[in-house]
């Protein structure tokens, strides 16, 4: 490890996200290239850096910085360089030269202690003199803060975040309660705050530490889909995390409840945010759950309505059975209506009849679904435009922070949706936060129709909204069960219903669209998977190889999506001199690759470009599960362009590529709301919690024309028998029952 002193002559490249910097550094009158994480470092600054010299295969010798701190320039020449570098706004090289000529080696003291004296120099007003003094003081404060925070092992990137959040209060925060970092600063979790606290000398049984650990435990539970934890479960988890006896934890939980930061209902412990999300949803649902016909429905009215619907059925050549007709009637009569049912049971036909009726009445209708793919399917099935829920609510990404906690929608209780009917499809995918935002934007008197299959996997986010609504029994609802003739000709639909009812399925490969290929060895599964995608399935389902989707229960392991993506990329989009590529960690992104966005990003902008390159539509937000293709890699600009559904193009700086994954194979959970011409399921062995009926049912129902299972038929039968699901701790059903009475 070597130490060098020098000043930053100029910045060659700086990543605004993580602070990775390439700079030209003048040290001992020699110019050298230095690289490292130096967020906030500006041209002209003098630094003392530790690191080592390395040989880059392209750029030659570089000094790789492992740690550094800025120091004040010591002589008039370095002071002039610093002031003239642009580090101080409004001071250029010429003005810097005049300042240093006037005050010499005393320049920095004058600026810091007597900034008004700068007005003695021609061209500097008293106001400008004060502004220069303030900027220098801020720079000095930041330098001192970085040095102070470095002693606790805090990186410069995090140190800048801490300084920007607290300013000069950071010293008190670090001394008294460093666990505040976990609450106030995005990207700092309990574990980072705990490491810092340990270095500072905070005791393991500190009240601050226990309180922060309780919050962290509850937030971890939220990431698993829970809205609360039972008291015993919270005590056990927090105790294991903190390494302290439960007797010290319970009093802090009660104190947090007294401060209204937690809510305790019986033995259920919520963060206040998630409790009031559930309660707010229950209250708004009650307000929407009103009859839309003013008086009691008379038999004559019922008969007239039925006659109108039968006439419309003839006009539009639609067939509805008695249960579907009852569903349409209920959707017309009620302010809130839930339509559920498995594949092939006629949900789309029922919705289409409702749409025709509402349109004939001159009502304004909006359709939405949780994902772009689900919205596109809804548009194709109904002929009416459907949007994502985020787009319907007019997402304002500019107000969101890095983890989306302050996401704002333009449509809310102050500016509600201006429509008569709202229909939401794929409700099983909607989590409690998105549902709350949706309800806020719907005024009582607007019909809300919720459509979904309750037996699908629950939402990725916290809650199990559709299941809780149905289980409450408080809302008008119809569950369609009859499989219609055309759907009944598909073994995909028939087998999905059998699996859902716990019945074993035929795996003799006499089907036209459902195959189980017994393969016991992983390399053999790889071989046949590639053959199916490249040669067999595309002509069979009239699709391209990239339209065929591999779905797997797992991320890790030989049949997990991480391994499968490497193999499938090699065969489906091999290296080519004409295709540019860029490597991030172990992943190679190549032009033409199929990729998926893996986190909600409310600030990413997209645009739709005409054939002449002119943007014709713009918007914000790319969401977890969105799938697209890499259209272009621009190495010189350090960016990559992905085209998503509806020709939406998104430009990613290389610093954000951790938000993308190859998606030749994806987890079954990530496939929710999507439909593919053909699905391949590699199933050999795996954890019982994952390999269950619910997961198998969801995977099969993603296929439109063909399902192929590669692996073990015994595993398929075990999954059908395994009704064990990851239980979610949610209280929406309970809140609804409390509010509805």
XYZ file of C-alpha atoms in Angstrom:
741
model
C 0.000 0.000 0.000
C 1.388 3.402 -1.030
C 0.395 6.961 -0.087
C 0.552 9.852 -2.555
C -0.277 13.579 -2.347
C -1.535 15.468 -5.350
C -4.154 17.709 -6.826
C -6.888 16.761 -9.286
C -5.901 18.354 -12.580
C -9.114 17.231 -14.272
C -11.838 14.591 -14.003
C -11.841 12.177 -16.959
C -14.979 10.266 -15.882
C -17.200 10.229 -12.800
C -20.205 7.974 -12.169
C -22.786 10.085 -10.339
C -24.451 6.999 -8.826
C -21.573 5.235 -7.099
C -18.797 7.856 -7.311
C -16.420 5.743 -9.432
C -13.935 8.309 -10.767
C -11.142 8.326 -13.335
C -8.945 11.415 -12.900
C -5.707 12.989 -13.948
C -3.719 13.547 -10.736
C -0.621 15.754 -10.428
C 1.707 14.270 -7.799
C 5.342 15.310 -7.353
C 5.134 17.312 -10.597
C 4.174 14.159 -12.508
C 0.818 13.483 -14.154
C -0.726 10.084 -13.460
C -4.118 8.437 -13.941
C -5.911 7.513 -10.712
C -9.148 5.513 -10.321
C -11.394 4.784 -7.369
C -14.640 5.520 -5.536
C -14.324 9.270 -4.955
C -17.876 10.612 -4.904
C -18.020 14.374 -4.511
C -14.393 14.903 -5.511
C -14.002 17.932 -7.769
C -11.386 19.229 -10.172
C -8.701 21.299 -8.439
C -8.958 19.600 -5.041
C -5.839 18.422 -3.247
C -5.980 14.897 -1.858
C -3.933 12.428 0.139
C -4.666 8.957 -1.229
C -3.781 5.380 -0.313
C -3.673 2.600 -2.865
C -1.452 0.724 -5.268
C -0.199 0.965 -8.807
C -1.869 -1.482 -11.228
C -1.406 -2.194 -14.914
C -4.599 -1.837 -16.967
C -4.562 -3.987 -20.159
C -5.785 -1.045 -22.292
C -4.955 2.180 -20.407
C -1.604 1.229 -18.927
C -0.392 2.102 -15.431
C -2.960 3.544 -13.010
C -3.025 4.328 -9.301
C -5.945 2.418 -7.797
C -7.270 4.381 -4.796
C -8.495 2.366 -1.818
C -9.037 5.394 0.452
C -8.454 9.120 0.420
C -9.205 12.402 2.114
C -9.068 15.945 0.831
C -6.598 18.429 2.319
C -6.452 22.194 2.115
C -3.961 23.571 -0.450
C -0.753 24.630 1.330
C 0.804 27.245 -1.012
C -0.386 30.087 -3.206
C 0.133 28.119 -6.451
C -2.086 25.223 -5.310
C -4.637 27.695 -3.905
C -4.847 29.409 -7.282
C -5.273 26.053 -9.035
C -8.060 25.079 -6.634
C -9.974 28.361 -6.881
C -9.627 28.469 -10.669
C -10.686 24.855 -11.185
C -14.409 25.561 -11.017
C -14.759 24.061 -7.529
C -16.089 27.452 -6.348
C -19.010 28.630 -8.466
C -18.419 32.040 -10.036
C -14.620 31.938 -9.709
C -12.638 31.246 -12.872
C -8.863 31.117 -13.515
C -8.507 34.889 -14.077
C -10.380 35.838 -10.896
C -8.549 33.127 -8.933
C -5.219 34.626 -10.054
C -6.270 38.122 -8.862
C -7.422 36.770 -5.465
C -4.168 34.894 -4.833
C -2.061 37.788 -6.116
C -3.774 40.038 -3.548
C -3.656 37.727 -0.504
C -0.878 35.201 -1.288
C -0.485 32.266 1.126
C -3.074 33.893 3.395
C -5.826 33.408 0.766
C -7.706 30.514 2.407
C -7.674 32.115 5.850
C -9.066 35.345 4.386
C -11.854 33.489 2.511
C -12.799 31.410 5.575
C -12.477 34.068 8.295
C -12.826 37.471 6.549
C -14.622 36.774 3.252
C -15.860 40.399 3.047
C -12.269 41.442 2.234
C -12.611 39.749 -1.167
C -14.633 42.828 -2.173
C -11.323 44.721 -2.201
C -10.639 43.001 -5.524
C -12.042 44.562 -8.662
C -14.933 42.512 -10.065
C -16.073 41.060 -6.687
C -19.112 42.652 -5.031
C -19.793 42.293 -1.314
C -22.582 39.822 -2.077
C -20.308 37.701 -4.283
C -17.611 37.820 -1.604
C -20.058 36.389 0.941
C -21.184 33.675 -1.523
C -17.553 32.608 -2.083
C -17.040 32.471 1.683
C -20.158 30.332 2.178
C -19.073 27.897 -0.557
C -15.609 27.556 0.938
C -17.114 26.932 4.384
C -19.375 24.229 2.975
C -16.424 22.590 1.215
C -14.400 22.774 4.423
C -17.282 21.265 6.441
C -17.641 18.428 3.933
C -13.892 17.725 3.959
C -13.853 17.595 7.760
C -16.977 15.418 7.832
C -15.430 12.940 5.389
C -12.285 12.684 7.499
C -14.389 12.213 10.665
C -16.598 9.515 9.121
C -13.681 7.628 7.554
C -12.446 6.648 11.029
C -15.587 4.496 11.384
C -14.916 2.641 8.141
C -17.542 4.644 6.232
C -16.949 4.935 2.495
C -16.797 8.362 0.894
C -19.972 7.581 -1.062
C -21.931 6.899 2.131
C -20.206 9.766 3.938
C -21.453 12.242 1.323
C -24.988 10.866 1.753
C -24.730 11.272 5.526
C -23.432 14.827 5.184
C -26.163 15.751 2.673
C -28.825 14.364 5.036
C -27.699 15.843 8.362
C -25.237 18.614 7.580
C -23.303 19.627 10.681
C -25.771 17.681 12.870
C -24.095 14.467 11.762
C -21.657 14.589 14.702
C -24.502 14.480 17.211
C -26.302 11.740 15.262
C -23.175 9.571 15.103
C -22.422 10.043 18.798
C -25.943 9.565 20.149
C -27.828 7.301 17.724
C -26.114 6.060 14.540
C -29.129 3.786 13.996
C -30.939 6.843 12.643
C -28.935 6.261 9.463
C -31.021 3.143 8.778
C -34.252 5.173 9.041
C -33.172 8.333 7.228
C -30.761 7.303 4.472
C -31.707 5.116 1.529
C -29.327 2.201 1.075
C -28.321 2.059 4.752
C -29.905 -0.920 6.456
C -29.735 -2.008 10.049
C -26.639 -4.130 9.470
C -24.556 -1.230 8.109
C -25.754 1.033 10.929
C -24.971 -1.733 13.432
C -21.407 -2.095 12.145
C -20.896 1.668 12.449
C -22.395 1.672 15.962
C -20.074 -1.146 17.028
C -17.032 0.856 15.877
C -18.317 3.899 17.745
C -18.769 1.801 20.892
C -22.582 1.617 21.229
C -23.569 -1.244 23.578
C -25.392 -4.252 22.142
C -28.314 -3.758 24.554
C -28.659 -0.042 23.719
C -32.281 1.102 23.444
C -31.496 2.717 20.095
C -30.054 -0.533 18.779
C -33.001 -2.638 19.905
C -35.557 -0.208 18.462
C -33.726 -0.071 15.139
C -33.455 -3.875 15.099
C -37.214 -4.221 15.651
C -37.926 -1.918 12.709
C -35.416 -3.743 10.545
C -37.044 -7.092 11.396
C -40.487 -5.802 10.414
C -39.173 -4.310 7.163
C -37.500 -7.627 6.322
C -40.887 -9.280 6.877
C -42.451 -6.776 4.447
C -39.920 -7.828 1.788
C -41.201 -11.405 2.293
C -44.800 -10.279 1.627
C -46.019 -9.811 5.218
C -47.824 -6.732 6.538
C -47.185 -7.634 10.197
C -45.514 -10.255 12.382
C -47.027 -12.098 15.357
C -45.487 -10.809 18.600
C -43.748 -14.127 19.332
C -42.351 -14.289 15.792
C -41.106 -10.704 16.007
C -39.443 -11.319 19.387
C -37.779 -14.477 18.082
C -36.527 -12.908 14.854
C -35.368 -9.674 16.501
C -33.693 -11.615 19.304
C -31.734 -13.703 16.804
C -30.739 -10.578 14.860
C -29.692 -8.525 17.895
C -28.213 -11.307 20.008
C -30.035 -10.041 23.110
C -32.616 -11.617 25.402
C -36.277 -11.155 24.454
C -36.984 -9.526 27.823
C -35.087 -6.440 26.598
C -36.974 -6.322 23.282
C -40.630 -6.375 24.392
C -40.458 -3.078 26.372
C -39.002 -1.305 23.327
C -41.829 -2.655 21.129
C -44.330 -1.256 23.620
C -42.479 2.084 23.736
C -42.538 2.300 19.927
C -46.289 1.580 20.019
C -46.786 4.398 22.555
C -44.918 6.711 20.166
C -47.325 5.547 17.414
C -44.470 4.172 15.314
C -45.818 0.634 15.721
C -49.400 -0.629 16.043
C -50.170 -3.703 18.158
C -53.486 -5.459 17.459
C -53.922 -8.437 19.793
C -50.628 -10.297 19.178
C -49.998 -8.736 15.743
C -47.288 -6.080 15.426
C -47.338 -3.678 12.450
C -45.264 -0.694 11.507
C -47.779 2.155 11.629
C -47.452 2.654 7.855
C -48.707 -0.820 6.923
C -51.471 -0.884 9.539
C -52.930 2.362 8.214
C -52.561 1.153 4.624
C -54.829 -1.797 5.496
C -57.241 0.314 7.500
C -57.379 2.983 4.776
C -58.163 0.331 2.137
C -60.970 -1.092 4.305
C -62.554 2.352 4.811
C -62.358 3.274 1.104
C -63.762 -0.124 0.065
C -66.769 0.460 2.325
C -67.361 3.836 0.656
C -67.271 2.242 -2.810
C -69.412 -0.756 -1.845
C -72.781 0.869 -2.493
C -75.736 -0.156 -4.725
C -75.755 1.657 -8.078
C -79.505 1.210 -8.520
C -81.294 3.644 -6.225
C -84.246 1.504 -5.177
C -84.664 -2.162 -4.402
C -84.453 -4.207 -7.569
C -87.922 -5.360 -8.636
C -88.504 -8.573 -10.612
C -89.675 -6.457 -13.560
C -86.385 -4.493 -13.557
C -84.435 -7.738 -13.324
C -86.351 -9.196 -16.261
C -85.860 -6.041 -18.352
C -82.135 -6.036 -17.638
C -81.860 -9.710 -18.565
C -83.726 -9.054 -21.823
C -81.335 -6.204 -22.678
C -78.337 -8.443 -22.033
C -79.762 -11.304 -24.121
C -80.312 -8.881 -27.015
C -76.711 -7.672 -26.705
C -75.484 -11.273 -26.660
C -77.161 -11.834 -30.036
C -75.838 -8.555 -31.445
C -72.252 -9.263 -30.420
C -72.453 -13.055 -30.974
C -71.486 -13.781 -27.376
C -72.534 -16.790 -25.289
C -72.903 -16.463 -21.511
C -74.140 -19.113 -19.091
C -76.350 -18.377 -16.066
C -73.422 -17.701 -13.721
C -71.806 -15.302 -16.184
C -75.118 -13.469 -16.626
C -75.429 -13.226 -12.849
C -71.904 -11.784 -12.737
C -72.758 -9.164 -15.372
C -75.945 -8.205 -13.468
C -73.991 -7.895 -10.214
C -71.319 -5.768 -11.908
C -74.010 -3.410 -13.196
C -75.947 -3.163 -9.917
C -73.044 -2.676 -7.485
C -70.385 -0.068 -6.888
C -67.828 -2.776 -6.081
C -67.762 -6.225 -7.684
C -65.213 -9.063 -7.666
C -64.986 -11.584 -10.516
C -62.761 -14.598 -9.963
C -62.138 -17.914 -11.690
C -59.450 -20.070 -13.234
C -58.349 -20.272 -16.895
C -61.016 -21.028 -19.475
C -63.942 -20.186 -17.181
C -65.116 -17.182 -19.176
C -63.824 -14.194 -17.213
C -62.899 -12.356 -20.435
C -66.326 -12.999 -22.030
C -68.036 -11.721 -18.876
C -65.891 -8.582 -18.837
C -66.544 -8.012 -22.537
C -70.300 -8.096 -21.948
C -69.958 -5.626 -19.068
C -67.901 -3.347 -21.311
C -70.507 -3.494 -24.113
C -73.278 -2.701 -21.659
C -71.471 0.225 -20.018
C -70.479 1.613 -23.436
C -74.118 1.408 -24.621
C -75.088 3.461 -21.557
C -72.556 6.140 -22.514
C -70.391 5.548 -19.434
C -66.676 6.374 -19.375
C -64.599 3.239 -18.739
C -60.922 2.738 -17.867
C -59.122 -0.615 -17.851
C -55.842 -1.373 -16.102
C -53.580 -4.191 -14.942
C -50.469 -4.336 -12.731
C -47.935 -4.932 -15.530
C -47.414 -3.821 -19.106
C -47.797 -7.368 -20.415
C -51.027 -7.933 -18.497
C -52.375 -4.601 -19.787
C -51.446 -5.560 -23.349
C -53.282 -8.893 -22.991
C -56.311 -7.060 -21.610
C -56.321 -4.693 -24.611
C -56.107 -7.626 -27.055
C -58.902 -9.535 -25.277
C -61.372 -6.643 -24.982
C -60.608 -4.229 -27.811
C -60.517 -1.401 -25.226
C -57.266 0.348 -24.322
C -55.806 -0.887 -21.024
C -52.960 0.767 -19.116
C -50.737 -0.246 -16.265
C -52.127 0.876 -12.911
C -49.077 3.115 -12.488
C -49.775 4.854 -15.770
C -53.502 5.110 -15.029
C -52.682 6.889 -11.773
C -50.184 9.144 -13.597
C -47.015 8.281 -11.777
C -44.796 11.216 -10.913
C -41.350 9.642 -10.731
C -39.645 12.951 -10.026
C -40.835 12.821 -6.434
C -39.704 9.294 -5.689
C -36.574 8.359 -3.805
C -34.265 5.438 -4.481
C -36.450 2.764 -2.924
C -39.784 4.214 -4.013
C -41.068 5.006 -0.521
C -42.122 8.512 -1.508
C -43.619 7.626 -4.864
C -46.405 10.027 -5.800
C -49.292 9.643 -8.188
C -50.924 12.668 -9.805
C -54.269 10.873 -9.471
C -55.303 10.718 -5.810
C -58.065 11.920 -3.487
C -57.429 15.527 -4.563
C -57.422 14.815 -8.316
C -59.379 11.560 -8.727
C -59.896 9.581 -11.919
C -62.576 11.176 -14.086
C -64.485 8.081 -15.130
C -67.614 6.065 -14.378
C -66.159 2.547 -14.375
C -62.725 1.177 -13.384
C -61.893 -2.451 -14.249
C -58.668 -3.976 -12.892
C -57.398 -7.334 -14.181
C -54.816 -9.710 -12.617
C -55.736 -8.550 -9.117
C -53.718 -11.372 -7.509
C -50.597 -9.373 -8.458
C -51.692 -6.123 -6.766
C -50.019 -5.470 -3.406
C -51.419 -3.429 -0.516
C -49.483 -0.252 -1.388
C -50.607 -0.100 -5.010
C -54.177 -1.008 -4.039
C -54.276 1.830 -1.502
C -53.036 4.300 -4.147
C -55.688 3.049 -6.593
C -58.554 3.374 -4.094
C -57.490 6.935 -3.205
C -58.047 7.926 -6.832
C -61.603 6.496 -7.103
C -64.533 8.546 -5.823
C -67.650 6.867 -4.348
C -70.204 6.458 -7.105
C -67.594 5.084 -9.522
C -67.981 1.377 -10.253
C -64.885 -0.669 -9.374
C -64.664 -4.169 -10.860
C -61.779 -6.373 -9.703
C -60.874 -9.440 -11.779
C -58.387 -12.161 -10.925
C -57.564 -15.763 -10.136
C -57.175 -16.143 -6.384
C -55.258 -19.406 -6.831
C -52.352 -17.688 -8.593
C -49.255 -16.782 -6.583
C -49.739 -13.686 -4.428
C -48.187 -10.309 -5.250
C -44.429 -9.793 -5.104
C -45.028 -6.844 -2.771
C -46.629 -7.094 0.698
C -50.188 -8.326 1.177
C -52.564 -10.771 -0.487
C -55.235 -8.293 -1.455
C -57.512 -10.383 -3.690
C -57.551 -13.350 -1.285
C -58.336 -11.089 1.689
C -61.172 -9.354 -0.211
C -62.730 -12.693 -1.150
C -62.224 -14.268 2.293
C -63.930 -11.315 3.994
C -67.216 -12.240 2.309
C -68.302 -8.589 2.489
C -68.468 -7.734 -1.216
C -70.579 -8.842 -4.204
C -68.616 -11.605 -5.914
C -68.945 -14.377 -8.480
C -66.441 -17.226 -8.874
C -66.672 -18.793 -12.341
C -65.946 -22.519 -12.378
C -67.328 -24.044 -15.576
C -64.702 -24.733 -18.234
C -66.117 -23.754 -21.615
C -66.024 -26.147 -24.556
C -63.295 -24.389 -26.537
C -61.092 -24.009 -23.462
C -61.916 -27.586 -22.463
C -60.221 -28.811 -25.637
C -56.925 -27.564 -24.179
C -55.122 -29.921 -21.819
C -53.336 -26.877 -20.415
C -56.653 -25.580 -19.060
C -57.956 -29.011 -18.015
C -54.706 -29.946 -16.252
C -54.488 -26.552 -14.539
C -57.924 -27.107 -12.989
C -57.048 -30.687 -12.010
C -53.843 -29.518 -10.357
C -55.747 -26.766 -8.543
C -58.155 -29.371 -7.162
C -55.345 -31.689 -6.134
C -55.996 -34.291 -8.851
C -53.118 -36.060 -10.566
C -52.803 -35.523 -14.316
C -52.081 -37.821 -17.239
C -48.420 -37.660 -18.254
C -48.551 -40.128 -21.160
C -47.817 -37.462 -23.825
C -50.989 -38.185 -25.813
C -51.877 -34.528 -25.532
C -51.431 -31.911 -28.266
C -50.364 -29.153 -25.901
C -49.134 -30.660 -22.616
C -45.975 -32.798 -22.502
C -43.852 -34.319 -19.750
C -40.425 -35.447 -20.995
C -38.825 -37.685 -18.389
C -35.191 -36.593 -18.058
C -33.121 -37.406 -14.969
C -29.780 -35.739 -15.714
C -29.219 -31.993 -15.725
C -26.940 -31.880 -18.847
C -29.588 -33.836 -20.763
C -32.234 -31.313 -19.670
C -29.999 -28.498 -20.962
C -29.590 -30.243 -24.312
C -33.301 -30.876 -24.845
C -34.275 -27.419 -23.622
C -32.100 -25.814 -26.311
C -33.446 -28.207 -28.980
C -37.035 -27.396 -28.029
C -36.461 -23.642 -28.125
C -34.366 -23.558 -31.290
C -36.024 -26.192 -33.446
C -39.109 -27.998 -32.160
C -41.425 -25.460 -30.532
C -41.218 -22.334 -32.772
C -42.930 -23.927 -35.802
C -45.295 -25.889 -33.527
C -46.688 -22.770 -31.798
C -45.907 -20.344 -34.662
C -43.546 -18.200 -32.613
C -39.887 -17.189 -32.514
C -37.367 -18.855 -30.175
C -37.271 -15.699 -28.035
C -41.062 -15.882 -27.528
C -40.703 -19.256 -25.798
C -40.189 -18.876 -22.071
C -38.340 -21.096 -19.628
C -39.898 -20.856 -16.153
C -38.214 -22.235 -13.065
C -39.089 -22.244 -9.363
C -35.590 -21.164 -8.314
C -32.932 -18.517 -8.890
C -29.962 -20.615 -7.753
C -28.813 -24.125 -8.593
C -28.190 -26.029 -11.807
C -31.806 -25.494 -12.957
C -32.172 -22.013 -11.477
C -32.639 -19.046 -13.772
C -29.133 -17.639 -13.144
C -27.425 -20.764 -14.551
C -30.002 -21.347 -17.280
C -29.656 -17.791 -18.602
C -25.923 -18.230 -19.184
C -26.543 -21.459 -21.106
C -29.497 -20.168 -23.125
C -27.748 -16.904 -24.034
C -24.860 -18.929 -25.453
C -27.175 -20.734 -27.887
C -29.999 -18.220 -28.528
C -27.864 -15.070 -28.838
C -24.249 -16.174 -29.310
C -21.298 -13.757 -29.597
C -21.110 -12.029 -32.954
C -18.701 -9.431 -34.315
C -21.726 -7.335 -35.321
C -23.224 -7.384 -31.812
C -21.765 -5.074 -29.191
C -21.654 -6.313 -25.623
C -20.896 -5.031 -22.133
C -19.973 -7.034 -19.042
C -21.251 -6.233 -15.535
C -19.855 -8.562 -12.890
C -20.413 -12.099 -14.183
C -23.171 -11.067 -16.635
C -22.530 -10.256 -20.281
C -25.199 -8.071 -21.874
C -25.276 -8.393 -25.662
C -27.309 -6.591 -28.311
C -30.388 -8.730 -29.002
C -30.507 -10.187 -25.479
C -33.835 -10.723 -23.757
C -33.750 -8.864 -20.412
C -36.003 -8.139 -17.450
C -36.230 -5.128 -15.138
C -35.916 -6.526 -11.599
C -36.983 -3.591 -9.416
C -39.530 -0.808 -9.636
C -37.822 2.319 -10.926
C -40.206 5.245 -10.903
C -37.665 7.719 -12.272
C -36.587 5.942 -15.450
C -37.946 7.718 -18.510
C -39.193 5.877 -21.584
C -40.136 7.111 -25.024
C -41.777 5.711 -28.126
C -39.900 6.736 -31.265
C -41.348 6.929 -34.782
C -39.668 5.246 -37.736
C -37.936 8.588 -38.402
C -36.470 8.737 -34.903
C -38.906 11.365 -33.603
C -40.333 10.758 -30.085
C -44.137 10.421 -30.281
C -44.843 9.481 -26.653
C -43.022 9.772 -23.341
C -43.584 8.582 -19.797
C -41.918 7.548 -16.565
C -41.497 4.291 -14.729
C -40.186 0.819 -15.583
C -41.355 -1.919 -13.267
C -40.292 -5.171 -11.692
C -41.021 -7.950 -14.212
C -41.064 -5.825 -17.401
C -39.354 -7.770 -20.218
C -37.642 -6.273 -23.272
C -34.783 -6.662 -25.753
C -31.424 -4.902 -25.810
C -31.627 -2.763 -28.910
C -28.295 -0.960 -28.723
C -25.153 -0.736 -26.579
C -23.333 2.602 -26.762
C -19.934 2.030 -25.217
C -18.713 5.590 -25.866
C -21.715 7.063 -24.022
C -21.645 4.315 -21.344
C -25.297 3.455 -21.911
C -27.565 0.712 -23.175
C -31.023 0.931 -24.811
C -33.786 -1.586 -24.069
C -37.040 -1.765 -26.019
C -40.039 -2.935 -23.968
C -43.627 -3.722 -24.969
C -45.474 -1.087 -26.989
C -42.097 0.026 -28.452
C -41.151 1.869 -25.257
C -37.413 2.562 -25.339
C -35.446 3.088 -22.124
C -31.843 4.267 -21.963
C -29.857 2.810 -19.045
C -26.517 4.295 -17.974
C -24.052 1.471 -17.307
C -24.184 2.396 -13.607
C -27.817 1.157 -13.479
C -27.377 -2.206 -15.158
C -27.776 -4.027 -11.835
C -31.510 -3.356 -12.394
C -31.476 -5.655 -15.443
C -31.172 -9.439 -15.710
C -31.109 -11.814 -18.651
C -34.595 -13.326 -19.002
C -34.354 -16.332 -21.299
C -35.289 -18.119 -18.066
C -37.202 -16.398 -15.252
C -38.669 -17.489 -11.938
C -42.328 -18.476 -11.978
C -43.041 -15.655 -9.536
C -41.644 -13.119 -12.017
C -43.840 -14.513 -14.821
C -47.115 -13.453 -13.182
C -49.401 -11.489 -15.453
C -47.583 -12.697 -18.561
C -48.681 -15.165 -21.217
C -46.313 -16.978 -23.577
C -46.958 -19.084 -26.714
C -45.040 -21.942 -25.088
C -43.585 -22.579 -21.641
C -40.792 -24.982 -20.670
C -40.603 -26.060 -17.017
C -37.394 -27.793 -15.829
C -38.460 -29.697 -12.697
C -36.207 -32.194 -10.921
C -35.886 -31.532 -7.205
C -36.102 -28.520 -4.940
C -37.223 -27.148 -1.572
C -40.716 -28.180 -0.426
C -41.695 -24.579 0.296
C -41.168 -23.738 -3.386
C -42.168 -26.964 -5.091
C -45.883 -26.725 -4.289
C -49.247 -26.897 -6.043
C -49.721 -23.141 -6.141
C -46.429 -22.631 -8.005
C -47.091 -25.405 -10.540
C -50.611 -24.070 -11.221
C -49.282 -20.551 -11.809
C -46.536 -21.783 -14.167
C -48.894 -23.877 -16.318
C -51.445 -21.088 -16.676
C -48.771 -18.813 -18.205
C -48.799 -20.901 -21.427
C -51.155 -20.152 -24.306
C -50.453 -23.044 -26.684
C -47.976 -25.511 -25.190
C -46.481 -26.656 -21.878
C -43.414 -28.900 -21.786
C -42.104 -30.213 -18.466
C -38.507 -31.434 -18.604
C -37.525 -33.545 -15.632
C -39.288 -35.859 -13.220
C -42.961 -36.866 -13.367
C -42.633 -37.938 -9.716
C -41.681 -34.341 -8.841
C -44.791 -33.083 -10.675
C -46.976 -35.445 -8.614
C -45.275 -34.351 -5.390
C -45.947 -30.713 -6.257
C -49.635 -31.454 -6.867
C -49.862 -33.123 -3.451
C -47.928 -30.358 -1.696
C -50.448 -27.711 -0.531
C -47.875 -26.067 1.688
C -47.633 -22.381 0.830
C -45.619 -19.624 2.397
C -48.195 -18.159 4.761
C -48.532 -14.403 4.568
C -49.310 -12.348 7.647
C -51.886 -9.864 6.392
C -54.783 -8.200 8.205
C -56.835 -6.629 5.397
C -59.598 -9.215 5.821
C -59.784 -8.388 9.533
C -59.801 -4.612 8.880
C -62.627 -5.036 6.328
C -64.724 -7.013 8.809
C -64.118 -4.364 11.493
C -65.182 -1.526 9.178
C -68.091 -3.295 7.480
C -69.413 -4.626 10.804
